[in-house]
């Protein structure tokens, strides 16, 4: 059963993403409200994939990506950035620090499910 | 002498008989030869006739197989068409499902609290994340001044958002008529707080309590989809109800606190 960590400060988006992810058979969603909360969840649960927003309080998504990539235990977990920042330079920056994919909001549920499935099957 | 003649006659007769027998045998052999030839001919004819029958049979079977192949191809084509139909229906259902999920989440969140600032935050979240707006303002009607007053903004300061008299300009007209406004072109190169690209009335039945005025969409958002219009409709009704209920709730809470304090004062008042 793949555990997917959804890191998002907006409860609306958390619920929407969780709603979409739950359509992937046997998947289990773990929610975190910011980067720090995500690191706590990473230490207590076995996570197979991370979906993270960029703009969050306490610790943003980019900081979270660099910390995860710098940690030998978590460095191989695929990370998908889901954000309102749609500019090309934002995408490049996120990918250059270790994000595996970049999905601008508003998200297309099908696209999100396809992306998550691709990473889970790899 | 007579005896000798009789013997010669008998020998002749025997010779004659033998010759006849020889001729008969020759005839029989010829006949036998002819019959063998005829048998060979007949066997050849029969063999040829068998081949032709077999060829005819094979031709018939090939024709049958071809007919079957044609019918299978026709069925395959129909199944392919049905598949295409199912695929397009599946995509439609999936889209509808996703849209419903968006609408469900939006309405669920809007009615999840009675705290006015929370409701306002949820409205902003929906407009940013689900619709994809970058700059917008939520304006509510001030019952005392009959003006639309900004209560929440995104991508701009509250002080930059307009205060509009009901009936004035695009925003005022939306508040007065209760009809949504969608600009013909989504050009937001020049930001004019009085000229939104989209203006949605927040209304409870026919009573307008405010508007959502959108000025700019996110870079990656090039236009509106069906679900956006559904979300606008949902916001028009549900956001209005949620905002109105939360305001009423906070007002009643305030009144309750005042009354409670008053009662406490009365209780504590020393009797004369």
mmCIF file of C-alpha atoms in Angstrom, chain A residues 27-102:
data_model
loop_
_atom_site.group_PDB
_atom_site.id
_atom_site.type_symbol
_atom_site.label_atom_id
_atom_site.label_comp_id
_atom_site.label_asym_id
_atom_site.label_seq_id
_atom_site.Cartn_x
_atom_site.Cartn_y
_atom_site.Cartn_z
ATOM 1 C CA UNK A 27 -3.125 4.271 -1.785
ATOM 2 C CA UNK A 28 -3.019 5.905 1.615
ATOM 3 C CA UNK A 29 -2.816 9.666 2.115
ATOM 4 C CA UNK A 30 -0.911 11.264 4.979
ATOM 5 C CA UNK A 31 -1.411 15.017 5.341
ATOM 6 C CA UNK A 32 1.044 17.661 6.513
ATOM 7 C CA UNK A 33 0.403 21.387 6.805
ATOM 8 C CA UNK A 34 3.960 22.639 6.104
ATOM 9 C CA UNK A 35 7.571 21.523 5.596
ATOM 10 C CA UNK A 36 8.286 20.964 9.284
ATOM 11 C CA UNK A 37 5.151 18.901 9.735
ATOM 12 C CA UNK A 38 6.165 16.935 6.623
ATOM 13 C CA UNK A 39 9.603 16.116 8.109
ATOM 14 C CA UNK A 40 7.876 14.868 11.273
ATOM 15 C CA UNK A 41 5.602 12.611 9.211
ATOM 16 C CA UNK A 42 8.620 11.370 7.218
ATOM 17 C CA UNK A 43 10.335 10.281 10.411
ATOM 18 C CA UNK A 44 7.293 8.434 11.727
ATOM 19 C CA UNK A 45 5.823 6.875 8.549
ATOM 20 C CA UNK A 46 7.189 5.040 5.532
ATOM 21 C CA UNK A 47 6.497 7.481 2.684
ATOM 22 C CA UNK A 48 6.524 6.408 -0.981
ATOM 23 C CA UNK A 49 5.840 9.775 -2.618
ATOM 24 C CA UNK A 50 5.585 13.435 -1.592
ATOM 25 C CA UNK A 51 3.227 16.018 -3.080
ATOM 26 C CA UNK A 52 4.262 19.444 -1.831
ATOM 27 C CA UNK A 53 3.146 23.030 -2.297
ATOM 28 C CA UNK A 54 5.822 25.741 -2.511
ATOM 29 C CA UNK A 55 4.278 28.655 -0.612
ATOM 30 C CA UNK A 56 3.705 27.473 2.920
ATOM 31 C CA UNK A 57 4.277 28.990 6.357
ATOM 32 C CA UNK A 58 7.029 27.750 8.728
ATOM 33 C CA UNK A 59 8.931 25.876 5.987
ATOM 34 C CA UNK A 60 8.242 26.183 2.278
ATOM 35 C CA UNK A 61 8.194 23.390 -0.296
ATOM 36 C CA UNK A 62 11.588 24.192 -1.844
ATOM 37 C CA UNK A 63 13.340 24.010 1.533
ATOM 38 C CA UNK A 64 11.570 20.716 2.171
ATOM 39 C CA UNK A 65 12.788 19.338 -1.189
ATOM 40 C CA UNK A 66 16.412 20.247 -0.475
ATOM 41 C CA UNK A 67 16.255 18.756 3.040
ATOM 42 C CA UNK A 68 14.708 15.532 1.768
ATOM 43 C CA UNK A 69 17.318 15.229 -0.997
ATOM 44 C CA UNK A 70 20.084 15.833 1.522
ATOM 45 C CA UNK A 71 18.889 13.079 3.821
ATOM 46 C CA UNK A 72 20.252 9.589 2.928
ATOM 47 C CA UNK A 73 17.107 7.914 4.289
ATOM 48 C CA UNK A 74 14.607 9.936 2.237
ATOM 49 C CA UNK A 75 16.696 11.093 -0.737
ATOM 50 C CA UNK A 76 15.101 8.634 -3.194
ATOM 51 C CA UNK A 77 11.471 9.500 -2.432
ATOM 52 C CA UNK A 78 9.865 11.054 -5.535
ATOM 53 C CA UNK A 79 8.629 14.614 -4.979
ATOM 54 C CA UNK A 80 5.940 16.330 -7.039
ATOM 55 C CA UNK A 81 5.571 20.073 -6.574
ATOM 56 C CA UNK A 82 1.980 21.345 -6.788
ATOM 57 C CA UNK A 83 1.925 25.123 -6.824
ATOM 58 C CA UNK A 84 0.326 28.313 -8.080
ATOM 59 C CA UNK A 85 3.775 29.477 -9.273
ATOM 60 C CA UNK A 86 3.521 28.781 -12.964
ATOM 61 C CA UNK A 87 6.570 30.652 -14.269
ATOM 62 C CA UNK A 88 9.228 28.645 -16.113
ATOM 63 C CA UNK A 89 12.018 29.852 -13.799
ATOM 64 C CA UNK A 90 10.060 28.532 -10.771
ATOM 65 C CA UNK A 91 9.723 25.163 -12.467
ATOM 66 C CA UNK A 92 13.439 25.057 -13.325
ATOM 67 C CA UNK A 93 14.413 26.047 -9.806
ATOM 68 C CA UNK A 94 12.239 23.343 -8.213
ATOM 69 C CA UNK A 95 13.532 20.661 -10.585
ATOM 70 C CA UNK A 96 17.141 21.765 -10.135
ATOM 71 C CA UNK A 97 17.009 21.302 -6.362
ATOM 72 C CA UNK A 98 15.593 17.811 -6.694
ATOM 73 C CA UNK A 99 11.854 17.847 -7.358
ATOM 74 C CA UNK A 100 10.864 15.101 -9.801
ATOM 75 C CA UNK A 101 7.862 16.840 -11.324
ATOM 76 C CA UNK A 102 6.152 20.213 -11.280
#
